Amino acid sequence: MAKAAESSGDPGTTSPRPLMRDLKAVGKKFMHVLYPRKSNTLLRDWDLWGPLILCVTLALMLQRSSVDSEKDGGPQFAEVFVIVWFGAVTITLNSKLLGGNISFFQSLCVLGYCILPLTVAMLVCRLVLLAEPGPINFMVRLFVVIVMFAWSIVASTAFLADSQPPNRKALAIYPVFLFYFVISWMILTFTPQ
Amino acid sequence: MATPAAPAGGARSGAGPEWGGFEENIQGGGSAVIDMENMDDTSGSSFEDMGELHQRLREEEVDAEAAVAEEEDGEFLGMKGFKGQLSRQVADQMWQAGKRQASRAFSLYANIDILRPYFDVEPAQVRSRLLESMIPIKMVNFPQKIAGELYGPLMLVFTLVAILLHGMKTSDTIIREGTLMGTAIGTCFGYWLGVSSFIYFLAYLCNAQITMLQMLALLGYGLFGHCIVLFITYNIHLHALFFLFWLLVGGLSTLRMVAVLVSRTVGPTQRLLLCGTLAALHMVFLLYLHFAYHKVVEGILDTLEGPNIPPMQRVPRDIPAVLPAARLSATVLNATAKAVAVTLQSH
């Protein structure tokens, strides 16, 4: 019994082997998001480490250094965090109410992992913003964000669509679309100091 | 000495008669819940299952230790051993009872099944209801049907939030207290829930046949017109166009809601009060959303640089025109300062 507990991700152990194993699991799921196929990996062995890492990364990068406290229009860390997690919770509740047979944490896991393309878009945008501003700059960022937004939606659809009754897929996917749209919009309109 | 030793083994399983009161307080029966303890989840890393397993293991260890410890205690310390064992038993019972009560309370309040019937819709139904929300029906002699669902209204409120965010960002709105996202969500949800409640209260005073759910659904679908108008006019910044849409689209969706309410109310005064209030609030809200969150900076900027500039470029480009000498970054000057500078320059 004790052995089984230890080998299945028991949080009480102190040996480093579960850490490497967990990191590998997170990395494997990242790969699954980047190359979305219809598979069960994200659903079967869900974990919330990946979404946490992605959310923190996104929130840190979206922070403006508020030199001028008047121009506080930029999303702060807490705002991004709250949007991501409450958005994911709302979508999960919605898909459960529509009759989906996915569990609460599985859905959170999928939605969190599918933020990965948008985090990549954020990194690319930060790099592009180092060049001089102008219409071309904006068009490049717009293109990148749109592509990554579509990628996120495709990835999350590939994982979530099977859990919905077949005629209500559109109803469950629409809030996912809105959720990633809001995040993409925050990324696109981000301008650093 | 025999007495302290005896209950050690049965400390966890049996509740002595004096502690039976804990279990009696617990309410019975829960229905379907957010399944945190998931039956269909066969994942190996499900931490709630692991948590329970871990808990059970630890409790067994603690019991084994307790059994060993209290034997030593019993032999050595006499009275103190007895007290220690009693307090352990009390603590254990309290923990068990507290845990049970907490999980029952959680299953009672987190029961989302009460909302399930309101989300029982098909995409075709949602589509047809969206279209119908723009078509006022003239039949006011007997009550018109209102679909009592919450999916459509909820999605429309979220869509309105997204559109509002878009409008606030492109117009460079500055929010001093709070954040953009918080303001958008607060405004939209506040309107939907607040005005629904207010009109429901008025309907109660005016003896109208409408339930709270129906009012929420009616007003929610009435926001479809708002979404359309704002989506178009946040991108095409023409005042005349906005007023045309405000009257046309806003008017249509208001008329639809008014017609439904009129068909469910008796008496001219009551109808006037109810429908007048709803119409006024609905139309004024659209005006408010357009003007408060979408500062018309375009008119001023156009005088500087010409009309054909996409909105995203304005912030970095026009600062040099206003203050060529100073090397201020774009984010330091806000829209008001720009406007002030422009008016000062033009005089």
Coordinates of C-alpha atoms in Angstrom, one line a residue:
Chain A
M1 CA 0.0 0.0 0.0
A2 CA 2.7 2.4 1.0
K3 CA 4.8 1.6 -2.0
A4 CA 1.8 2.2 -4.3
A5 CA 1.2 5.5 -2.7
E6 CA 4.7 6.6 -3.1
S7 CA 5.0 5.7 -6.7
S8 CA 1.7 7.4 -7.7
G9 CA 2.7 11.0 -7.0
D10 CA 2.3 11.0 -3.3
P11 CA 3.0 14.7 -2.3
G12 CA 4.6 13.7 0.9
T13 CA 7.8 12.2 -0.5
T14 CA 11.0 14.1 -0.6
S15 CA 13.0 12.2 -3.1
P16 CA 13.7 14.0 -6.4
R17 CA 12.5 11.3 -8.7
P18 CA 8.8 12.3 -8.6
L19 CA 9.9 15.8 -9.5
M20 CA 11.6 14.7 -12.7
R21 CA 8.7 12.4 -13.5
D22 CA 6.3 15.2 -13.0
L23 CA 8.3 17.6 -15.2
K24 CA 8.5 15.0 -17.9
A25 CA 4.7 14.5 -17.7
V26 CA 4.3 18.3 -18.0
G27 CA 6.6 18.4 -21.0
K28 CA 4.9 15.6 -22.7
K29 CA 1.6 17.4 -22.3
F30 CA 3.1 20.5 -23.8
M31 CA 4.1 18.5 -26.8
H32 CA 0.5 17.2 -27.1
V33 CA -0.8 20.7 -27.1
L34 CA 1.6 21.8 -29.8
Y35 CA 0.8 18.9 -32.0
P36 CA -2.9 18.3 -31.2
R37 CA -4.2 14.9 -32.1
K38 CA -7.2 13.3 -30.8
S39 CA -5.7 11.7 -27.7
N40 CA -6.6 11.1 -24.1
T41 CA -3.3 12.0 -22.5
L42 CA -4.3 15.4 -21.2
L43 CA -7.6 14.0 -19.9
R44 CA -6.3 10.8 -18.4
D45 CA -3.4 12.0 -16.3
W46 CA -4.4 15.6 -15.6
D47 CA -2.3 17.8 -13.5
L48 CA -2.4 21.5 -12.9
W49 CA 1.4 22.3 -12.8
G50 CA 1.5 23.1 -16.5
P51 CA -1.4 25.6 -16.4
L52 CA 0.1 27.2 -13.3
I53 CA 3.5 27.7 -15.0
L54 CA 1.9 29.1 -18.1
C55 CA -0.4 31.4 -16.2
V56 CA 2.4 32.8 -14.1
T57 CA 4.6 33.3 -17.1
L58 CA 1.9 35.1 -19.0
A59 CA 1.0 37.3 -16.0
L60 CA 4.7 38.2 -15.5
M61 CA 5.2 39.1 -19.1
L62 CA 2.0 41.1 -19.3
Q63 CA 2.9 43.3 -16.4
R64 CA 3.7 46.8 -17.1
S65 CA 6.2 48.6 -15.0
S66 CA 3.8 51.2 -13.6
V67 CA 6.1 54.2 -13.6
D68 CA 3.2 56.4 -14.1
S69 CA 0.4 55.3 -11.8
E70 CA -2.2 57.2 -13.8
K71 CA -1.8 55.1 -16.9
D72 CA -2.7 51.9 -15.1
G73 CA -4.6 50.5 -18.0
G74 CA -2.3 47.5 -18.4
P75 CA -3.2 44.2 -16.9
Q76 CA -1.4 43.6 -13.7
F77 CA -0.4 40.2 -12.4
A78 CA -3.4 39.5 -10.3
E79 CA -5.8 40.5 -13.1
V80 CA -4.3 38.0 -15.6
F81 CA -4.3 35.3 -13.0
V82 CA -7.9 35.9 -12.0
I83 CA -9.1 36.1 -15.6
V84 CA -7.4 32.9 -16.6
W85 CA -8.5 30.9 -13.6
F86 CA -12.1 32.2 -13.3
G87 CA -12.5 32.0 -17.0
A88 CA -11.5 28.4 -17.0
V89 CA -13.8 27.6 -14.0
T90 CA -16.7 29.3 -15.8
I91 CA -16.1 27.4 -19.0
T92 CA -15.9 24.2 -17.1
L93 CA -19.2 24.8 -15.2
N94 CA -20.8 25.7 -18.5
S95 CA -19.7 22.5 -20.2
K96 CA -20.8 20.5 -17.3
L97 CA -24.2 22.2 -17.2
L98 CA -24.6 21.5 -20.9
G99 CA -24.3 17.8 -20.2
G100 CA -20.7 17.1 -20.7
N101 CA -19.1 14.2 -19.0
I102 CA -15.8 15.7 -18.2
S103 CA -14.6 16.2 -14.7
F104 CA -13.9 19.5 -13.2
F105 CA -10.1 19.3 -13.0
Q106 CA -9.7 17.6 -16.3
S107 CA -11.3 20.5 -18.0
L108 CA -9.2 23.0 -16.1
C109 CA -6.2 21.0 -17.1
V110 CA -7.0 21.1 -20.8
L111 CA -7.9 24.8 -20.9
G112 CA -4.8 25.7 -18.9
Y113 CA -2.5 23.7 -21.2
C114 CA -4.0 25.2 -24.3
I115 CA -2.8 28.6 -23.3
L116 CA 0.7 27.4 -24.3
P117 CA 0.4 28.7 -27.9
L118 CA -0.7 32.1 -26.6
T119 CA 2.2 32.2 -24.2
V120 CA 4.5 31.5 -27.2
A121 CA 2.7 34.4 -29.0
M122 CA 3.4 36.6 -26.1
L123 CA 7.1 35.8 -26.2
V124 CA 7.2 36.5 -29.9
C125 CA 5.4 39.8 -29.5
R126 CA 7.8 40.9 -26.8
L127 CA 10.7 40.2 -29.2
V128 CA 9.0 41.9 -32.1
L129 CA 8.3 45.0 -29.9
L130 CA 12.0 45.4 -29.4
A131 CA 12.2 46.5 -33.0
E132 CA 10.9 49.9 -33.9
P133 CA 7.2 50.5 -33.7
G134 CA 5.1 51.0 -36.8
P135 CA 2.4 49.5 -38.9
I136 CA 4.5 46.5 -40.0
N137 CA 5.3 45.8 -36.3
F138 CA 1.6 45.7 -35.6
M139 CA 0.7 43.6 -38.6
V140 CA 3.4 41.0 -37.6
R141 CA 2.1 40.8 -34.1
L142 CA -1.5 40.6 -35.2
F143 CA -0.7 37.8 -37.6
V144 CA 1.2 35.8 -34.9
V145 CA -1.5 36.3 -32.3
I146 CA -4.2 35.3 -34.7
V147 CA -2.4 32.1 -35.7
M148 CA -1.7 31.2 -32.1
F149 CA -5.3 32.0 -31.1
A150 CA -6.5 29.6 -33.8
W151 CA -4.0 27.0 -32.6
S152 CA -5.3 27.2 -29.0
I153 CA -8.9 26.8 -30.1
V154 CA -8.1 23.8 -32.3
A155 CA -6.0 22.2 -29.6
S156 CA -8.7 22.6 -26.9
T157 CA -11.4 21.5 -29.3
A158 CA -9.5 18.3 -30.1
F159 CA -9.5 17.5 -26.4
L160 CA -12.8 18.8 -25.2
A161 CA -15.2 18.1 -28.0
D162 CA -15.5 14.4 -27.4
S163 CA -16.8 14.9 -23.9
Q164 CA -19.9 16.9 -25.1
P165 CA -23.1 15.5 -26.5
P166 CA -22.6 15.7 -30.3
N167 CA -25.2 18.3 -31.1
R168 CA -24.0 20.7 -28.5
K169 CA -20.4 21.0 -29.3
A170 CA -20.8 24.5 -30.7
L171 CA -22.4 25.7 -27.4
A172 CA -19.5 24.4 -25.4
I173 CA -16.8 25.7 -27.7
Y174 CA -18.1 29.3 -28.0
P175 CA -17.1 30.3 -24.4
V176 CA -13.7 28.8 -25.1
F177 CA -13.5 31.0 -28.1
L178 CA -14.4 34.1 -26.0
F179 CA -11.9 33.1 -23.3
Y180 CA -8.9 32.8 -25.7
F181 CA -10.1 35.9 -27.5
V182 CA -9.8 38.0 -24.3
I183 CA -6.4 36.6 -23.6
S184 CA -5.2 37.2 -27.2
W185 CA -6.6 40.7 -27.0
M186 CA -4.6 41.3 -23.8
I187 CA -1.5 40.0 -25.5
L188 CA -2.0 42.0 -28.7
T189 CA -2.6 45.3 -27.1
F190 CA 0.3 45.0 -24.7
T191 CA 2.8 47.7 -25.2
P192 CA 5.8 47.9 -22.8
Q193 CA 7.2 51.2 -21.4
Chain B
M1 CA -5.7 0.5 34.0
A2 CA -7.9 -1.8 32.0
T3 CA -10.2 1.0 31.0
P4 CA -7.7 3.2 29.2
A5 CA -6.3 0.2 27.3
A6 CA -9.6 -1.0 26.0
P7 CA -10.9 1.8 23.8
A8 CA -7.5 2.2 22.0
G9 CA -8.3 -0.3 19.3
G10 CA -11.8 0.9 18.7
A11 CA -11.1 4.6 18.9
R12 CA -11.7 5.2 15.2
S13 CA -14.5 3.0 14.3
G14 CA -17.0 3.2 17.1
A15 CA -18.5 6.4 18.5
G16 CA -19.2 6.1 22.1
P17 CA -22.7 7.1 23.1
E18 CA -21.5 10.3 24.6
W19 CA -20.0 11.4 21.2
G20 CA -22.9 10.2 19.1
G21 CA -24.3 13.7 19.0
F22 CA -21.7 14.8 16.4
E23 CA -23.0 12.4 13.8
E24 CA -26.7 13.2 14.5
N25 CA -26.1 16.8 13.5
I26 CA -25.3 15.9 10.0
Q27 CA -27.9 16.5 7.3
G28 CA -28.7 13.6 5.0
G29 CA -28.8 13.0 1.3
G30 CA -27.0 14.9 -1.4
S31 CA -27.7 14.7 -5.1
A32 CA -25.4 15.1 -8.0
V33 CA -22.6 17.5 -7.3
I34 CA -19.5 18.9 -8.9
D35 CA -17.9 15.5 -8.8
M36 CA -14.7 16.3 -7.0
E37 CA -14.6 12.6 -6.0
N38 CA -14.9 11.5 -9.4
M39 CA -16.3 8.1 -10.3
D40 CA -15.5 8.2 -14.0
D41 CA -12.1 9.7 -13.6
T42 CA -9.6 6.8 -13.9
S43 CA -6.6 9.0 -13.8
G44 CA -3.7 7.8 -11.8
S45 CA -2.7 11.1 -10.5
S46 CA -6.1 12.2 -9.3
F47 CA -5.0 13.9 -6.2
E48 CA -8.2 13.7 -4.3
D49 CA -8.0 9.9 -4.4
M50 CA -4.4 10.0 -3.4
G51 CA -5.2 12.5 -0.7
E52 CA -7.7 10.1 0.8
L53 CA -5.3 7.1 0.5
H54 CA -2.6 9.1 2.1
Q55 CA -4.9 10.2 4.9
R56 CA -6.0 6.7 5.6
L57 CA -2.4 5.4 5.7
R58 CA -1.4 8.2 8.0
E59 CA -4.3 7.5 10.3
E60 CA -3.4 3.9 10.4
E61 CA 0.1 4.8 11.3
V62 CA -1.0 7.2 13.9
D63 CA -3.3 4.6 15.4
A64 CA -0.5 2.1 15.5
E65 CA 1.8 4.7 17.2
A66 CA -1.0 5.7 19.5
A67 CA -1.5 2.1 20.5
V68 CA 2.1 1.7 21.3
A69 CA 2.5 5.0 22.9
E70 CA -0.5 4.7 25.2
E71 CA 0.6 1.3 26.4
E72 CA 3.8 2.9 27.5
D73 CA 1.9 5.8 28.9
G74 CA -0.4 3.6 30.7
E75 CA 2.4 1.7 32.4
F76 CA 4.5 4.7 33.2
L77 CA 2.4 7.7 33.9
G78 CA -1.0 6.5 35.1
M79 CA -3.3 9.4 35.2
K80 CA -1.5 11.4 32.5
G81 CA -1.6 8.5 30.1
F82 CA -5.3 8.2 30.5
K83 CA -5.9 11.9 29.9
G84 CA -3.6 11.8 26.8
Q85 CA -5.5 9.0 25.3
L86 CA -8.9 10.6 26.0
S87 CA -7.8 13.9 24.4
R88 CA -6.6 12.0 21.4
Q89 CA -9.9 10.3 21.1
V90 CA -11.8 13.6 21.4
A91 CA -9.6 15.3 18.8
D92 CA -10.1 12.4 16.5
Q93 CA -13.9 12.4 16.8
M94 CA -14.0 16.1 16.3
W95 CA -11.9 15.9 13.2
Q96 CA -14.0 13.1 11.8
A97 CA -17.3 14.9 12.5
G98 CA -16.0 18.2 11.2
K99 CA -14.7 16.6 8.0
R100 CA -18.0 15.0 7.4
Q101 CA -20.0 18.1 8.0
A102 CA -17.8 20.1 5.7
S103 CA -18.1 17.7 2.9
R104 CA -21.9 17.5 3.3
A105 CA -22.1 21.3 3.3
F106 CA -20.0 21.5 0.3
S107 CA -22.1 18.9 -1.6
L108 CA -25.2 20.8 -0.7
Y109 CA -24.0 24.2 -1.9
A110 CA -21.9 23.1 -4.8
N111 CA -24.9 21.3 -6.2
I112 CA -24.9 22.7 -9.7
D113 CA -27.7 20.5 -10.8
I114 CA -30.2 23.1 -9.8
L115 CA -29.0 25.1 -12.8
R116 CA -28.9 22.2 -15.2
P117 CA -32.4 22.6 -16.7
Y118 CA -31.7 26.2 -17.6
F119 CA -28.9 25.1 -19.8
D120 CA -30.8 22.5 -21.8
V121 CA -30.7 24.1 -25.2
E122 CA -29.7 23.3 -28.7
P123 CA -27.6 25.5 -31.0
A124 CA -30.5 25.9 -33.4
Q125 CA -32.7 27.1 -30.5
V126 CA -30.2 29.7 -29.4
R127 CA -29.8 30.9 -32.9
S128 CA -33.5 31.3 -33.4
R129 CA -33.9 33.1 -30.1
L130 CA -31.2 35.5 -31.0
L131 CA -32.9 36.4 -34.2
E132 CA -36.3 36.7 -32.5
S133 CA -34.9 39.1 -30.0
M134 CA -34.7 41.7 -32.7
I135 CA -38.3 41.2 -34.0
P136 CA -41.1 42.8 -32.0
I137 CA -44.3 40.9 -32.1
K138 CA -47.4 42.9 -32.1
M139 CA -49.7 40.5 -30.4
V140 CA -50.4 41.9 -27.0
N141 CA -53.7 40.3 -26.1
F142 CA -52.4 37.3 -24.4
P143 CA -49.1 36.6 -22.8
Q144 CA -46.2 35.9 -25.2
K145 CA -43.9 33.0 -24.5
I146 CA -40.5 33.7 -23.0
A147 CA -37.9 30.9 -23.1
G148 CA -36.5 30.4 -19.6
E149 CA -32.9 29.5 -20.3
L150 CA -29.7 31.0 -19.1
Y151 CA -27.2 29.9 -21.6
G152 CA -27.9 32.5 -24.3
P153 CA -28.1 35.5 -21.9
L154 CA -24.9 34.4 -20.1
M155 CA -23.0 34.1 -23.3
L156 CA -24.3 37.4 -24.5
V157 CA -23.2 39.1 -21.3
F158 CA -19.7 37.6 -21.8
T159 CA -19.6 38.7 -25.4
L160 CA -20.6 42.2 -24.4
V161 CA -17.7 42.1 -21.9
A162 CA -15.3 41.1 -24.6
I163 CA -16.6 43.8 -27.0
L164 CA -16.3 46.4 -24.2
L165 CA -12.7 45.4 -23.6
H166 CA -12.0 45.8 -27.3
G167 CA -13.6 49.2 -27.3
M168 CA -11.8 50.4 -24.2
K169 CA -8.4 49.3 -25.5
T170 CA -8.7 50.8 -28.9
S171 CA -9.8 54.1 -27.4
D172 CA -7.1 54.1 -24.8
T173 CA -9.4 54.5 -21.9
I174 CA -7.8 55.2 -18.6
I175 CA -9.4 53.7 -15.6
R176 CA -8.1 55.1 -12.4
E177 CA -9.8 53.1 -9.8
G178 CA -9.8 49.4 -10.7
T179 CA -8.9 47.6 -13.9
L180 CA -10.3 47.5 -17.4
M181 CA -11.4 43.9 -17.0
G182 CA -13.0 44.5 -13.7
T183 CA -14.9 47.5 -15.0
A184 CA -16.1 45.7 -18.1
I185 CA -17.3 42.7 -16.1
G186 CA -18.8 44.8 -13.4
T187 CA -20.7 47.0 -15.8
C188 CA -22.1 44.2 -17.9
F189 CA -23.1 41.8 -15.1
G190 CA -24.3 44.7 -13.0
Y191 CA -26.6 45.8 -15.7
W192 CA -27.9 42.4 -16.5
L193 CA -28.5 41.3 -12.9
G194 CA -29.4 44.7 -11.5
V195 CA -31.8 45.9 -14.1
S196 CA -33.5 42.5 -14.2
S197 CA -34.0 42.6 -10.5
F198 CA -35.3 46.1 -10.6
I199 CA -37.8 45.5 -13.4
Y200 CA -38.9 42.3 -11.7
F201 CA -39.6 44.3 -8.6
L202 CA -41.6 46.8 -10.7
A203 CA -43.4 44.0 -12.4
Y204 CA -44.3 42.6 -9.0
L205 CA -45.7 46.0 -8.1
C206 CA -47.6 46.3 -11.4
N207 CA -48.9 42.7 -11.2
A208 CA -47.2 41.6 -14.3
Q209 CA -47.0 37.9 -15.0
I210 CA -43.3 37.3 -15.3
T211 CA -40.8 35.3 -13.2
M212 CA -37.3 36.3 -12.3
L213 CA -35.8 33.7 -14.6
Q214 CA -37.9 35.0 -17.5
M215 CA -36.9 38.5 -16.8
L216 CA -33.2 37.5 -16.8
A217 CA -33.6 35.7 -20.1
L218 CA -35.6 38.5 -21.7
L219 CA -33.1 41.2 -20.7
G220 CA -30.2 38.9 -21.6
Y221 CA -31.4 38.4 -25.1
G222 CA -32.1 42.1 -25.3
L223 CA -28.3 42.6 -25.0
F224 CA -27.9 41.1 -28.4
G225 CA -28.8 44.4 -30.1
H226 CA -26.3 46.1 -27.8
C227 CA -23.6 43.7 -28.9
I228 CA -24.2 44.3 -32.5
V229 CA -24.3 48.1 -32.3
L230 CA -21.2 48.3 -30.1
F231 CA -19.2 45.8 -32.2
I232 CA -19.9 47.9 -35.4
T233 CA -19.5 51.4 -33.9
Y234 CA -16.3 50.6 -31.9
N235 CA -14.7 49.9 -35.2
I236 CA -16.3 52.6 -37.4
H237 CA -16.2 55.8 -35.5
L238 CA -19.0 57.9 -37.0
H239 CA -21.3 59.6 -34.7
A240 CA -24.2 59.7 -37.2
L241 CA -23.8 56.0 -37.7
F242 CA -23.9 55.3 -34.1
F243 CA -27.1 57.3 -33.6
L244 CA -28.7 55.5 -36.5
F245 CA -27.9 52.1 -35.1
W246 CA -28.9 53.2 -31.6
L247 CA -32.3 54.1 -32.8
L248 CA -32.7 51.2 -35.2
V249 CA -31.2 48.2 -33.6
G250 CA -31.5 49.4 -30.0
G251 CA -35.0 50.4 -30.7
L252 CA -36.0 47.1 -32.2
S253 CA -34.7 45.0 -29.3
T254 CA -36.3 47.4 -26.8
L255 CA -39.6 47.2 -28.7
R256 CA -39.4 43.4 -28.5
M257 CA -39.0 43.4 -24.8
V258 CA -41.6 46.1 -24.3
A259 CA -44.1 44.1 -26.4
V260 CA -43.5 41.0 -24.3
L261 CA -44.0 42.9 -21.1
V262 CA -47.1 44.7 -22.3
S263 CA -48.6 41.4 -23.3
R264 CA -48.1 40.2 -19.7
T265 CA -49.4 43.3 -17.9
V266 CA -52.9 44.6 -17.4
G267 CA -53.8 48.2 -17.1
P268 CA -52.5 51.2 -18.9
T269 CA -50.7 52.9 -16.0
Q270 CA -48.9 49.7 -15.1
R271 CA -47.9 49.1 -18.7
L272 CA -46.6 52.6 -19.1
L273 CA -44.6 52.5 -15.9
L274 CA -43.0 49.1 -16.6
C275 CA -42.3 49.5 -20.2
G276 CA -41.2 53.1 -19.9
T277 CA -38.7 52.3 -17.3
L278 CA -37.3 49.3 -19.2
A279 CA -37.1 51.2 -22.5
A280 CA -35.4 54.2 -20.9
L281 CA -32.8 52.0 -19.0
H282 CA -32.1 49.9 -22.1
M283 CA -31.5 52.7 -24.5
V284 CA -29.6 54.9 -22.0
F285 CA -27.3 51.9 -21.3
L286 CA -26.4 51.7 -24.9
L287 CA -25.6 55.4 -25.0
Y288 CA -23.6 55.1 -21.9
L289 CA -21.5 52.1 -23.2
H290 CA -20.7 54.0 -26.3
F291 CA -19.7 57.3 -24.9
A292 CA -18.2 56.4 -21.5
Y293 CA -15.9 53.7 -22.7
H294 CA -15.0 54.9 -26.1
K295 CA -13.6 58.4 -25.9
V296 CA -13.9 60.1 -29.1
V297 CA -10.3 61.1 -29.5
E298 CA -10.5 60.5 -33.2
G299 CA -12.0 63.9 -34.0
I300 CA -9.2 65.7 -32.3
L301 CA -6.4 63.6 -33.7
D302 CA -7.9 63.9 -37.2
T303 CA -7.2 67.6 -37.1
L304 CA -3.5 66.8 -36.4
E305 CA -2.7 64.2 -38.9
G306 CA -5.5 63.3 -41.3
P307 CA -8.3 60.8 -41.1
N308 CA -6.9 57.6 -42.4
I309 CA -5.0 56.3 -39.5
P310 CA -5.8 52.9 -37.9
P311 CA -6.4 53.2 -34.2
M312 CA -3.5 51.2 -32.9
Q313 CA -0.9 53.6 -34.3
R314 CA -2.1 56.8 -32.7
V315 CA -0.4 56.5 -29.4
P316 CA 3.3 56.1 -30.6
R317 CA 2.9 58.4 -33.6
D318 CA 1.3 61.5 -32.6
I319 CA 3.3 62.2 -29.5
P320 CA 6.2 63.7 -31.5
A321 CA 3.7 66.0 -33.2
V322 CA 2.4 67.3 -30.0
L323 CA 5.7 67.6 -28.1
P324 CA 8.6 67.3 -30.5
A325 CA 11.1 68.7 -28.1
A326 CA 10.5 66.6 -25.0
R327 CA 11.4 63.0 -25.1
L328 CA 8.5 61.7 -23.3
S329 CA 7.4 58.1 -23.8
A330 CA 3.9 57.5 -25.1
T331 CA 2.5 56.0 -22.0
V332 CA 3.2 59.0 -19.8
L333 CA 0.8 61.3 -21.6
N334 CA -2.8 60.3 -21.4
A335 CA -5.6 61.1 -23.7
T336 CA -6.7 64.1 -21.7
A337 CA -3.3 65.6 -21.7
K338 CA -3.1 65.1 -25.4
A339 CA -6.4 66.8 -25.9
V340 CA -5.4 69.7 -23.7
A341 CA -2.1 70.1 -25.6
V342 CA -4.0 70.1 -28.9
T343 CA -6.5 72.7 -27.8
L344 CA -3.7 74.9 -26.4
Q345 CA -1.8 74.6 -29.6
S346 CA -4.8 75.4 -31.8
H347 CA -5.4 78.7 -29.9

